[in-house]
Coordinates of C-alpha atoms in Angstrom, one line a residue:
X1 CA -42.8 -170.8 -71.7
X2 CA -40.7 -172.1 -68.8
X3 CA -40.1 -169.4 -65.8
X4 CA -37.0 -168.9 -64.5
X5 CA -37.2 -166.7 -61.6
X6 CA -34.6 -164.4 -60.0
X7 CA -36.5 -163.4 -56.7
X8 CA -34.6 -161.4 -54.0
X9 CA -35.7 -162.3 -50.6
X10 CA -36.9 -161.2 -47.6
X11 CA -35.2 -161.5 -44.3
X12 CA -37.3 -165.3 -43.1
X13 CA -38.3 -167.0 -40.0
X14 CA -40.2 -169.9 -39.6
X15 CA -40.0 -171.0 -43.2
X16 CA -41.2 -167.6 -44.4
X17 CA -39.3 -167.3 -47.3
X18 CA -39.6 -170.9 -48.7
X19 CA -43.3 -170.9 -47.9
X20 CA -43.8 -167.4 -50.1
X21 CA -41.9 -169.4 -53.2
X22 CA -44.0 -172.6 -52.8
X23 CA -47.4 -170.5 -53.4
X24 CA -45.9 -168.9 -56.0
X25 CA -44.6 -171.8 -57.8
X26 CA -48.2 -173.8 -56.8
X27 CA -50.1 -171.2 -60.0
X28 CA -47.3 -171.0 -62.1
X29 CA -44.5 -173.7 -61.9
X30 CA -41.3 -172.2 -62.8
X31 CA -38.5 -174.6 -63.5
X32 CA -35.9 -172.7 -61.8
X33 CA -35.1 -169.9 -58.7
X34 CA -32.7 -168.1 -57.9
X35 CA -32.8 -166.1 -54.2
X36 CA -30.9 -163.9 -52.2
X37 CA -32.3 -164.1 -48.9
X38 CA -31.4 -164.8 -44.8
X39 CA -32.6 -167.6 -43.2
X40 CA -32.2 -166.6 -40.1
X41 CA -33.2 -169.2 -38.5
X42 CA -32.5 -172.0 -41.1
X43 CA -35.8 -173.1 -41.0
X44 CA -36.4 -172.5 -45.0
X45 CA -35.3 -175.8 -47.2
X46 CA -35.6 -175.7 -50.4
X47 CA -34.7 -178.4 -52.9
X48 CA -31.4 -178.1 -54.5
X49 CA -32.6 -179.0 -57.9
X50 CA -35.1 -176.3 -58.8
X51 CA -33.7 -173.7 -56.4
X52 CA -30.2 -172.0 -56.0
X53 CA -30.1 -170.5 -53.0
X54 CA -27.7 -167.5 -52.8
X55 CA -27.0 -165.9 -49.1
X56 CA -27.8 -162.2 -49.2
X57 CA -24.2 -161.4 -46.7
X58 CA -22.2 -162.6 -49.1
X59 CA -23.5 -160.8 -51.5
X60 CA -23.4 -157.8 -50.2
X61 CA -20.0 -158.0 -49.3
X62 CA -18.9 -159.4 -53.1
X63 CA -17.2 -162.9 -51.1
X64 CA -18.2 -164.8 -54.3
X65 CA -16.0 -167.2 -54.1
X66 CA -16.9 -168.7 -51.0
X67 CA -19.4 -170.1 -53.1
X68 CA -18.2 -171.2 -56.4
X69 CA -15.0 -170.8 -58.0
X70 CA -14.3 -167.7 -59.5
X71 CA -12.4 -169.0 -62.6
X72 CA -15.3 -171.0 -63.7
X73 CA -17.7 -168.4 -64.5
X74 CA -18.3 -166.9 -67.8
X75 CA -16.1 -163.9 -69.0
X76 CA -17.7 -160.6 -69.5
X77 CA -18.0 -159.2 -73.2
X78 CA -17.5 -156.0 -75.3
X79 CA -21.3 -155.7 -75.5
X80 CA -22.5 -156.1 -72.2
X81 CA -19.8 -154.3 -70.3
X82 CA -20.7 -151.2 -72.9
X83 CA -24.2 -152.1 -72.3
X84 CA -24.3 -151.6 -67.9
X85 CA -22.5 -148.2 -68.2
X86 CA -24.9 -146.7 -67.4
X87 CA -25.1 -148.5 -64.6
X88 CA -21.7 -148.5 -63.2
X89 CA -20.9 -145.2 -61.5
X90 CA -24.6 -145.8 -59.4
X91 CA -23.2 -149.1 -58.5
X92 CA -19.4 -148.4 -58.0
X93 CA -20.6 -145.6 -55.5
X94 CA -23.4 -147.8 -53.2
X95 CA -19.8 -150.0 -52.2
X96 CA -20.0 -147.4 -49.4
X97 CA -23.2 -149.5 -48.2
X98 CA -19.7 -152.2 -47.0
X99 CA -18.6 -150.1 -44.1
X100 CA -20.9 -146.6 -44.5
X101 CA -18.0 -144.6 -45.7
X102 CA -16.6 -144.4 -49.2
X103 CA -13.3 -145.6 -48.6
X104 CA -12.0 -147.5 -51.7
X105 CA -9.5 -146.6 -54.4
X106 CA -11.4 -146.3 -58.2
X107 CA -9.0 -149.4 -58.9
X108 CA -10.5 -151.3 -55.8
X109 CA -14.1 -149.8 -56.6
X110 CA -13.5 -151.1 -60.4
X111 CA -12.9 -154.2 -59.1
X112 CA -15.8 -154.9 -56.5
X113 CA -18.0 -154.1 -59.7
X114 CA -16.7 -156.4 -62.1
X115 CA -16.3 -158.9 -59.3
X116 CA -20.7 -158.4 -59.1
X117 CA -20.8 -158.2 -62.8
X118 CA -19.2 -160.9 -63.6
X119 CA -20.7 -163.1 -60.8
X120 CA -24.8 -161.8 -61.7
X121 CA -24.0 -162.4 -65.5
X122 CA -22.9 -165.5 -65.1
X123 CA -26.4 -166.7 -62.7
X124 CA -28.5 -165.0 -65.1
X125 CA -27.1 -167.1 -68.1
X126 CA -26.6 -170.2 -66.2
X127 CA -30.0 -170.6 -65.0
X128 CA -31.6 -168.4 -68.0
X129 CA -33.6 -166.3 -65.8
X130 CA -36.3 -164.7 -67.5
X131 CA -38.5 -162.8 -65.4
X132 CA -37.0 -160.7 -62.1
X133 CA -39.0 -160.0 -58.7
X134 CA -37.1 -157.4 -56.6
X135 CA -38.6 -156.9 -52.7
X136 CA -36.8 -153.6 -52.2
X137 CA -35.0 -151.0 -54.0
X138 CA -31.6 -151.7 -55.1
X139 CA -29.7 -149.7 -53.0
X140 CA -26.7 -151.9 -52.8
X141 CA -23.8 -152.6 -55.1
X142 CA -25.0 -156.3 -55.9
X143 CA -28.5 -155.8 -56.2
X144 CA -28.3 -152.7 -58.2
X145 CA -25.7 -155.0 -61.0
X146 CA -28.6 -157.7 -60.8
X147 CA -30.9 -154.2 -61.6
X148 CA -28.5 -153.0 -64.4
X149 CA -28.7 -156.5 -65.8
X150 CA -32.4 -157.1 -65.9
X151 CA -32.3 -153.9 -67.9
X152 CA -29.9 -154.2 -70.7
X153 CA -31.3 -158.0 -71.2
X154 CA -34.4 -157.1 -71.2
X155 CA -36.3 -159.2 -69.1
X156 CA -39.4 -157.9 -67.3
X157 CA -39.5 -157.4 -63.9
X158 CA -41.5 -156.2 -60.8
X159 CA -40.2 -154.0 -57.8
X160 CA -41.6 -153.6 -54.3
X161 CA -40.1 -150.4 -53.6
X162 CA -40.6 -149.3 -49.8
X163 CA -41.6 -146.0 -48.5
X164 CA -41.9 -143.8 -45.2
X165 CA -46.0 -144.5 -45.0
X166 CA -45.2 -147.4 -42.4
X167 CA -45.5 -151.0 -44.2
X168 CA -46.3 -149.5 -47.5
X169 CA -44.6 -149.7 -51.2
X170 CA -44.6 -148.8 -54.7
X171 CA -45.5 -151.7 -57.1
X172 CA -44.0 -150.8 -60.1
X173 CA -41.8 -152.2 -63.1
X174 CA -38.8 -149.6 -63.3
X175 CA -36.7 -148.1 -60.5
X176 CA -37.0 -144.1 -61.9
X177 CA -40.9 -144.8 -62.7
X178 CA -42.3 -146.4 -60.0
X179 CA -44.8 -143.2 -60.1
X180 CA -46.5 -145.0 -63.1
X181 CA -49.0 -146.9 -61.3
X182 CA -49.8 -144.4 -58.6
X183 CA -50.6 -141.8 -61.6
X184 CA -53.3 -143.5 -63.4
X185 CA -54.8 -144.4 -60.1
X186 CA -54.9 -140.5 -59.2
X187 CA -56.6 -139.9 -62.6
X188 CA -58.8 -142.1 -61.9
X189 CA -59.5 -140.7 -58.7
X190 CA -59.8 -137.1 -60.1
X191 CA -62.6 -138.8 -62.5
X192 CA -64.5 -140.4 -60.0
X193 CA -64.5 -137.3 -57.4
X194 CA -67.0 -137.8 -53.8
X195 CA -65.2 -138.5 -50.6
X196 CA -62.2 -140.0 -50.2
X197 CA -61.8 -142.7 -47.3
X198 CA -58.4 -143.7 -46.5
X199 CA -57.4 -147.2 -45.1
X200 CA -57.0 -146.3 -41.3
X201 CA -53.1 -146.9 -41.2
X202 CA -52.7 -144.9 -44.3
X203 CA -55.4 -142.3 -42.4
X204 CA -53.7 -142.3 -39.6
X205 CA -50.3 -141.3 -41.4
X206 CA -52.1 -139.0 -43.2
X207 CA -53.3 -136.9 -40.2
X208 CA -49.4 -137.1 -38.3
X209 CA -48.2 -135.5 -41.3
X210 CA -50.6 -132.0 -40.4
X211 CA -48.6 -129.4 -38.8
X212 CA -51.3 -129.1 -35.9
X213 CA -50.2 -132.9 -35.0
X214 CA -46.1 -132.7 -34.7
X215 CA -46.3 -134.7 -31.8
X216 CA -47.9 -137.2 -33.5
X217 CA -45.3 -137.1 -36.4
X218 CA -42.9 -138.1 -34.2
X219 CA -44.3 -141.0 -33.0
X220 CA -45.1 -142.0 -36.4
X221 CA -41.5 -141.4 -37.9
X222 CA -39.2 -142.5 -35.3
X223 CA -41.4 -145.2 -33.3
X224 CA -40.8 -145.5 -29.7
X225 CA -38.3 -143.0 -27.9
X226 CA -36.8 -139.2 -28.4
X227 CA -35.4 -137.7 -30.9
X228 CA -32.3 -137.4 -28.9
X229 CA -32.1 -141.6 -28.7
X230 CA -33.0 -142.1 -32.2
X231 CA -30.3 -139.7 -33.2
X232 CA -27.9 -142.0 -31.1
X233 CA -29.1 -145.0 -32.6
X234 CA -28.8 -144.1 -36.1
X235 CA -25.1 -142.6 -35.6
X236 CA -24.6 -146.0 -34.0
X237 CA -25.7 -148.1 -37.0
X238 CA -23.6 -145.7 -39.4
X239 CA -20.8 -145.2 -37.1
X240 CA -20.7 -149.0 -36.1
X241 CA -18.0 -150.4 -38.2
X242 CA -15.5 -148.5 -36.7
X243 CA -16.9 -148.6 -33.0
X244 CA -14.3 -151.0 -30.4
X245 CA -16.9 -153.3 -29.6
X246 CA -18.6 -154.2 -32.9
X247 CA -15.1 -154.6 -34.2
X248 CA -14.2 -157.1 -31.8
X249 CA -18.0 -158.8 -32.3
X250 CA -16.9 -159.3 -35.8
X251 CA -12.8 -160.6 -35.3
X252 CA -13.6 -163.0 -32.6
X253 CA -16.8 -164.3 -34.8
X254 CA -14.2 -164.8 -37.6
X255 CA -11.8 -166.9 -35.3
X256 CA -14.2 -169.2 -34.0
X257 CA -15.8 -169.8 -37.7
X258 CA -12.1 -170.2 -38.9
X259 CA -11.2 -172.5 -35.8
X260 CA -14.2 -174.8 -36.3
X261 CA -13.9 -174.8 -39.9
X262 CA -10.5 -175.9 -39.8
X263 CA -11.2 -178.6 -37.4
X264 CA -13.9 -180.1 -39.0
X265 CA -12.1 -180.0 -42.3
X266 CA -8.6 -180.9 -40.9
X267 CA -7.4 -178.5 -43.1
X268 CA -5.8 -175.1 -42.5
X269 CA -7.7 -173.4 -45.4
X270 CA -10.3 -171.9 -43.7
X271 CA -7.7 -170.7 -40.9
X272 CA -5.8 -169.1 -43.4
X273 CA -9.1 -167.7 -45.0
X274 CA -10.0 -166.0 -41.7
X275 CA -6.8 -164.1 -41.3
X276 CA -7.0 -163.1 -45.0
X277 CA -10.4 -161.5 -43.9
X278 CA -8.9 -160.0 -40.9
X279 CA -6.4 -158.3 -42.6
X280 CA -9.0 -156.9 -45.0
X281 CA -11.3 -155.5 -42.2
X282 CA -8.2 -154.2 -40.6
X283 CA -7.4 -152.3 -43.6
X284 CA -11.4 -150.9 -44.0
X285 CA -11.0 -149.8 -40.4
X286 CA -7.8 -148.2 -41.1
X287 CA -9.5 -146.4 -44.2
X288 CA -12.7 -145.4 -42.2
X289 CA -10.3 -143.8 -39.5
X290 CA -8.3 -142.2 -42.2
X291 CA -11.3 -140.7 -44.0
X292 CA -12.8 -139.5 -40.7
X293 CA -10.4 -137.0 -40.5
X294 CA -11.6 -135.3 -43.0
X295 CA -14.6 -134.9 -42.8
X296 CA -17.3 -132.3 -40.6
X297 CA -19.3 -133.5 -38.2
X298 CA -22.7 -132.6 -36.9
X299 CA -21.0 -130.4 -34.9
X300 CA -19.4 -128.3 -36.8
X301 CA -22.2 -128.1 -39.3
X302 CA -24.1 -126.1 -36.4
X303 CA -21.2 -123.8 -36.1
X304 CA -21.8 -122.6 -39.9
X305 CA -25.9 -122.9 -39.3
X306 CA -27.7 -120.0 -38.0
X307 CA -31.4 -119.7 -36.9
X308 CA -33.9 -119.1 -39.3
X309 CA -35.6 -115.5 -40.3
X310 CA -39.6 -116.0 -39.5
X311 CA -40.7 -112.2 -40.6
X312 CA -40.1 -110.7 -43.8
X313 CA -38.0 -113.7 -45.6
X314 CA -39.6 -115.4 -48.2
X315 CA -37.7 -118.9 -48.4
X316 CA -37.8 -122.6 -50.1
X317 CA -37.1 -124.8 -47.9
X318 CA -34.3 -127.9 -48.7
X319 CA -34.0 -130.6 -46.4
X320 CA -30.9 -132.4 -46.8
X321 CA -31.2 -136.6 -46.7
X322 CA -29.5 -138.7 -44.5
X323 CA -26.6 -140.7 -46.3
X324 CA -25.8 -143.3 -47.4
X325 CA -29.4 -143.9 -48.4
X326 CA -31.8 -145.3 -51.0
X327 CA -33.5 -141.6 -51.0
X328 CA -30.4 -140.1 -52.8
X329 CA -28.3 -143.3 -54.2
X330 CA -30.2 -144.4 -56.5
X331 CA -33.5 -142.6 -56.4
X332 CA -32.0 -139.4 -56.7
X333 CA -31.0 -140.2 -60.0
X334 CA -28.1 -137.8 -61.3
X335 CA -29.0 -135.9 -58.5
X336 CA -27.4 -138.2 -55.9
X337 CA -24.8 -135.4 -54.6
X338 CA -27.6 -133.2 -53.3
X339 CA -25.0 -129.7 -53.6
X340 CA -26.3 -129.9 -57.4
X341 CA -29.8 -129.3 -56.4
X342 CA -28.6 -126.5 -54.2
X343 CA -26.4 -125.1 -56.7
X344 CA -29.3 -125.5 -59.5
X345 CA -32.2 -123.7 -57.4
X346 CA -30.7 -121.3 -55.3
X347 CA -29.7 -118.6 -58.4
X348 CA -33.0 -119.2 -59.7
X349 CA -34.8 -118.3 -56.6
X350 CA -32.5 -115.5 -56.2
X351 CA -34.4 -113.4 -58.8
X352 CA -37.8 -113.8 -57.2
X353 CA -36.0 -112.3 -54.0
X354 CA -36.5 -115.9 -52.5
X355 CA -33.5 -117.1 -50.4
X356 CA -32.5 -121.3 -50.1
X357 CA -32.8 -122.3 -46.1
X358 CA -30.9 -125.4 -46.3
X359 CA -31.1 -128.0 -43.5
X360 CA -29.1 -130.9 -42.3
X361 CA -30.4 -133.9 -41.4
X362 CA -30.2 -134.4 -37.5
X363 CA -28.6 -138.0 -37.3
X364 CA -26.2 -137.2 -40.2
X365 CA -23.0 -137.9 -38.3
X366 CA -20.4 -136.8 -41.2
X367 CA -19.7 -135.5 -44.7
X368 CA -16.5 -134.1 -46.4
X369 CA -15.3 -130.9 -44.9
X370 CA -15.9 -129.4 -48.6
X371 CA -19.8 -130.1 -48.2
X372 CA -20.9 -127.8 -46.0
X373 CA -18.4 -125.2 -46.5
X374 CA -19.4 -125.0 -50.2
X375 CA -22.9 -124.8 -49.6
X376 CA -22.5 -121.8 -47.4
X377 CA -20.0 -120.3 -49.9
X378 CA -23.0 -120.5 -52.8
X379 CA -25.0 -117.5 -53.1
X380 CA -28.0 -117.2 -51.4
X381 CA -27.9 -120.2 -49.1
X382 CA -28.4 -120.5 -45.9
X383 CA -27.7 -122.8 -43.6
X384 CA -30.2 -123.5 -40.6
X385 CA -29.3 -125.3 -37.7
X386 CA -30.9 -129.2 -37.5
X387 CA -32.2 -128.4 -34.2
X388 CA -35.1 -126.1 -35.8
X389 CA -38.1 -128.0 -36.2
X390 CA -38.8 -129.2 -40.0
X391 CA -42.8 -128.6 -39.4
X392 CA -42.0 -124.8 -38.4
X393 CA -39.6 -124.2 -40.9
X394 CA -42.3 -126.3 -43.5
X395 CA -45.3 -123.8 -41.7
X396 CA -43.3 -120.8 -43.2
X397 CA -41.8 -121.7 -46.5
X398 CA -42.6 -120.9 -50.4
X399 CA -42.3 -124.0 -51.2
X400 CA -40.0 -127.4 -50.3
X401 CA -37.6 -129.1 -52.5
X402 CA -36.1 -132.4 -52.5
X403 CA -34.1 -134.8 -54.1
X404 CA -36.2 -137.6 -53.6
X405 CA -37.7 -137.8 -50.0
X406 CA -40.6 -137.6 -48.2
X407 CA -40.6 -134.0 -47.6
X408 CA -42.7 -134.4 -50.9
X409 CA -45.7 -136.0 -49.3
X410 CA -45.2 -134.3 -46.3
X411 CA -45.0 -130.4 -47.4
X412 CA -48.5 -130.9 -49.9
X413 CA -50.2 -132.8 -47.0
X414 CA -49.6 -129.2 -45.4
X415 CA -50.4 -127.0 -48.7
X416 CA -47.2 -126.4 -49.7
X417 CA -45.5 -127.1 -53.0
X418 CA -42.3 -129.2 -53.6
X419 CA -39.1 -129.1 -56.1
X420 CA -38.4 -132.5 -56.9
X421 CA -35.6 -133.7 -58.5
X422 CA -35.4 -137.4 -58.4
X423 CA -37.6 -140.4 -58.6
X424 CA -38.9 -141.6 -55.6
X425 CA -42.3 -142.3 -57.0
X426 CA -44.0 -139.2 -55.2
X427 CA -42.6 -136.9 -58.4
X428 CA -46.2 -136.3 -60.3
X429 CA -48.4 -135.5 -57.4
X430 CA -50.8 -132.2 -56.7
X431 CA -48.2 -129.3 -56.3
X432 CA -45.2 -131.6 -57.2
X433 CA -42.9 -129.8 -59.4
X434 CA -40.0 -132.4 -60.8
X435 CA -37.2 -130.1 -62.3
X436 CA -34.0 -131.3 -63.8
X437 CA -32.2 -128.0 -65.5
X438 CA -32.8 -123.6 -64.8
X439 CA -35.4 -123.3 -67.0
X440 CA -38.0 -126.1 -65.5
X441 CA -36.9 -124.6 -61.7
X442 CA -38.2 -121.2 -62.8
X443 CA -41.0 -122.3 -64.3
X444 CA -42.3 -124.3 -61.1
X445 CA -42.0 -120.9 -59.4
X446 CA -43.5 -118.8 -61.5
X447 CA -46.3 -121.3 -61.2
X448 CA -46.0 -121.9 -57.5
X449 CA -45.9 -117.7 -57.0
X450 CA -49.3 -117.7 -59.1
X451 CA -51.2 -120.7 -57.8
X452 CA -52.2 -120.9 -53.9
X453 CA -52.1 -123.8 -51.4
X454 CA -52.0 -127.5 -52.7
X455 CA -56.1 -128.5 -52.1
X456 CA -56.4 -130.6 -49.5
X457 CA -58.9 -132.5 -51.2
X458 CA -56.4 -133.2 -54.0
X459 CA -53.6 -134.3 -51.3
X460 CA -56.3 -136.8 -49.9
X461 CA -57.1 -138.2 -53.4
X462 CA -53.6 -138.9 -54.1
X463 CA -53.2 -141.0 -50.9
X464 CA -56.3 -143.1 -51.8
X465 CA -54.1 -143.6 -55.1
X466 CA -51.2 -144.8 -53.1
X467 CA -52.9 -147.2 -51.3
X468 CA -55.1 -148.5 -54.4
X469 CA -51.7 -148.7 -56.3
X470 CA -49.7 -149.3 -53.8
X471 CA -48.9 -152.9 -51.4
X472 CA -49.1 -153.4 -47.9
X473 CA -46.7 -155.4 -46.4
X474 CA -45.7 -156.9 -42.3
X475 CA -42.4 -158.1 -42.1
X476 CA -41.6 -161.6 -40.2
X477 CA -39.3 -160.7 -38.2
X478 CA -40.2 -157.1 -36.8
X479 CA -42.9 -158.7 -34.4
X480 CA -45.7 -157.9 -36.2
X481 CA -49.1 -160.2 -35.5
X482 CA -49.0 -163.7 -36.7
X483 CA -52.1 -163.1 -39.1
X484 CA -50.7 -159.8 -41.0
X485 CA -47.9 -161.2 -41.7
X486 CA -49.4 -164.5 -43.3
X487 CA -51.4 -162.0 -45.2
X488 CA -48.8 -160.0 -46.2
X489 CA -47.3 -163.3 -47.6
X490 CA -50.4 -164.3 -49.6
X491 CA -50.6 -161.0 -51.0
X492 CA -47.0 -160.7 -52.6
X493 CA -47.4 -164.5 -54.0
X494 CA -50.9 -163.1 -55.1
X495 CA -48.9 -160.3 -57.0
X496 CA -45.9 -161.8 -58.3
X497 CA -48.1 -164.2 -60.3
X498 CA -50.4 -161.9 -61.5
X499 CA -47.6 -160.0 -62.6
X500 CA -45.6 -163.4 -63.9
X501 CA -48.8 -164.2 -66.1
X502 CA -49.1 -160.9 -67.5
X503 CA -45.9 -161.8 -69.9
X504 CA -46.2 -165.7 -70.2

C-alpha cells in the first residue's frame, strides 16, 4: 500500500525538518507528504512533487487563500459536516489561540471553522492521506479540524503529546487516551517489582517534585529567573497582541511585505491585501480592548482570595490552569470551563465536612468578571490568594483535583491523591481518581478517606512507566547540544516508521 503522510512539523533549522522526513521516507517510501512546519531559516527544500509544503502561520491564522484559491476546493457534505460535530465547539473555541482572547461573533467563529474544514478536507482527499503523524497536541483551531478529520475517516495516526517532565511526551494513538501506553507499561512494572532506576533527567524531576526540594521545583518549572519575571513574561506573551509596541512590530511588517510585494509584482494587489489585513488587526485590537473591560484581573482576584486555614480544616485542593492552554482546551475534555469541576466536587465534599481551597494561577492575567465571582458565590469554596505557595497548600491537603494538569504527578509524588477530570494521560496512575459525574466524586473520597498515602514506591514505578512508554525529545532551536538533538531526530523517524509499518 502506498503511504500518504500528513506529518505536522516541528519548528526547523539547519534542514531539521526536511532531514527528519528523508529518514523517514528512506524505510518506508511514501508517495506523498503533506507538512505544516516553519522553516525558519529556509534551509529545508523539499521537492515539490512528492511534498506539499503547508506554512504552519498561515494556518494558524485560517489565511488559506494566500495559498490556493478558495473556490477551487471541494465543497463540504451532509455526512462529513454531521460527522466533525463533535469536533466543532472544541475547535470553534481554540480561535482564541489568534489573539489570546475569545473575541469573535459565533457567525465569525462559524466561519473560521468551515474556512479549516473546508481547506483540511479538501488536502486530505487531494493527496489521499492515509496515515497522520501529529508532533504536539492539537491545541489550535487548524490542527485540531486536521484531528477531527483523521477521526471520522478513519485513518490511523500517532501523537507526540508533550508534558511538564522537561523534553518528555506521551506516544499514543488518540488525544483522550494517550494514558494507554503508559498503563500497560505500569502493569508491567507492578509484575516485575525490585528497584526502580529512573533515567537521570526523569530522576532529577522526580526529586524537584518532593516538598522538601521547592527550591528546586522552581528551577525545574520556570528555568532561569523569579517567579516575579516569569509571571511578567507570561502576561507579556498573553497580553502581547494588544501591547503598543508589538502592534506596531506587526503593521509596519505588513507595509514593507505589501510595499515589496507590490513592487516586485507591479501590481497593487498585494498593497491592497495589506490594508485588508490592517483593517482586520485593527478590528481584533479593537475587540481585545473591548473585551478587557470586562473582565477581572489578577488583581482583583486577590481582593476576593483570602489566606488559607492550616489547623483544623480539612480541604481538597484545586489549582486552577492557566488559559488559553492545551491543559484545559482540549485535554480537559467537557471539562474545559474548569467552574464545572468546582461546581461538581465542592457539594460532594461538603458532606464529608471537607471545604474546596481553590487557587488561581499566578500569571493568569484575566478572566470574565463572572468567573471568579461565581466561584466564590458556590457553596463551600474558597478562594486562596496565588501568592500562597502550591507545595504548602499541596503539604496540607486531602487530596488535589485537576482538570488535566500536572498537579496529578505532582500531588502523588508527595502522597497525596488527585480528582481528575480530563485526559492528560496522567488519569490512571497510583492514587489517581478520574471522575466525571457526583457519584464517581464521592466514591474517590470515600476511598481516599479510607486508604493512606499514595506509596512512594508505586509513584516511582509509574515514572519508570513514563519513560519506558514515553519519548524523549531536544528541540532544534531552543539551544540544546548539537548531538541530542540529532538523536532526538533519529528517534522520532525511528518511531514514526515503526508505527507506519504496524498498519501497512
Amino acid at each position: 500500500m502506498d503511504i500518504n503522510l500528513f506529518f505536522q512539523g516541528y519548528d526547523s533549522v539547519n534542514g531539521y525538518q526536511a532531514s527528519l522526513l528523508r529518514d523517514i521516507d528512506a524505510h518506508i517510501h511514501f508517495r506523498r507528504c503533506v507538512l505544516t512546519s516553519r522553516d525558519n531559516d529556509g534551509r529545508d527544500h523539499y521537492d515539490p512533487a512528492k511534498y506539499e509544503k503547508i506554512d504552519y502561520d498561515m494556518c494558524a491564522n485560517a489565511r488559506y487563500e494566500y495559498k490556493m484559491d478558495m473556490n477551487r476546493l471541494r465543497p463540504l457534505s451532509r455526512e462529513l459536516l454531521t460527522a466533525m460535530e463533535p469536533y466543532e465547539p472544541a475547535a470553534v473555541k481554540m480561535l482564541c489561540r489568534i489573539t489570546d482572547f475569545d473575541i469573535f461573533t459565533y457567525d465569525e467563529a462559524k466561519r473560521f471553522y468551515l474556512h479549516h474544514l473546508r481547506f483540511w478536507n479538501d488536502v486530505f482527499e487531494r493527496n489521499q492521506i492515509n496515515y497522520v503523524f501529529l508532533t504536539g497536541i492539537p491545541h489550535h483551531t487548524h490542527d485540531y479540524v486536521i484531528y477531527g478529520l483523521t477521526k471520522v475517516k478513519k485513518i490511523p495516526m500517532c501523537i507526540l503529546a508533550p508534558t511538564h517532565l522537561p523534553h518528555w511526551c506521551f506516544v499514543g494513538n488518540d488525544l483522550y487516551s494517550l494514558y494507554e501506553r503508559l498503563d500497560e507499561a505500569y502493569a508491567r512494572q507492578e509484575e516485575s517489582g525490585g528497584e526502580v532506576v529512573l533515567p537521570p533527567d526523569v530522576e532529577a524531576y522526580y526529586q524537584a517534585l518532593l516538598r522538601e526540594n521547592k527550591q528546586q521545583k522552581m528551577q525545574v518549572m520556570l528555568g532561569s529567573g523569579s517567579k516575579k519575571e516569569h509571571a511578567r513574561k507570561e502576561k507579556r506573551q498573553i497580553m502581547g497582541y494588544v501591547m503598543p509596541d508589538q502592534i506596531l512590530k506587526r503593521q509596519l511588517s505588513r507595509i514593507r511585505h505589501g510595499l515589496a510585494d507590490s513592487l516586485r509584482r507591479k501590481s497593487a494587489a498585494p498593497w491592497k491585501e495589506s490594508l485588508a489585513w490592517m483593517r482586520r488587526d485593527a478590528y481584533c485590537i479593537h475587540k481585545v480592548r473591548h473585551k478587557l473591560k470586562h473582565c477581572d484581573t489578577i488583581r482583583e482576584y486577590e481582593k476576593m482570595a483570602v489566606a488559607p486555614e492550616w489547623k483544623g480544616q480539612r480541604y481538597v485542593l484545586f489549582l486552577l490552569h492557566l488559559q488559553p492552554e492545551a491543559t484545559t482546551l482540549p485535554q480537559a475534555g467537557v471539562f474545559a470551563e474548569q467552574e464545572l469541576c468546582v461546581q461538581l466536587l465542592a457539594p460532594v465534599l461538603k458532606d464529608y465536612g471537607i471545604r474546596l481551597y481553590v487557587k488561581e494561577h499566578f500569571v493568569q492575567p484575566y478572566h470574565m468578571k463572572t468567573f471568579y465571582r461565581d466561584l466564590r458565590k458556590t457553596d463551600n469554596v474558597t478562594l486562596i490568594s496565588s501568592d500562597v505557595d502550591s507545595v504548602d497548600l499541596l503539604a496540607h491537603c486531602v487530596a488535589a483535583a485537576t482538570p488535566a494538569g500536572t498537579v496529578s504527578i505532582e500531588a502523588i509524588a508527595n502522597g497525596k491523591p488527585v480528582f481528575v477530570f480530563g485526559h492528560g494521560g496522567f488519569e490512571h496512575g497510583p492514587g489517581i481518581y478520574q471522575v466525571g459525574n457526583e457519584a464517581q466524586c464521592r466514591t474517590a473520597i470515600e476511598e481516599i478517606l479510607r486508604g493512606g498515602p499514595v506509596p512512594a514506591a508505586a509513584v516511582r514505578r509509574y515514572f519508570k512507566a513514563f519513560a519506558d512508554s514515553g519519548i524523549c525529545i531536544y528541540s532544534p532551536i531552543e539551544g540544546a547540544e548539537p548531538e541530542l538533538v540529532e538523536q532526538s531526530r533519529r528517534a522520532i523517524a525511528a518511531l514514526a516508521v515503526r508505527e507506519i509499518r504496524g498498519v501497512k
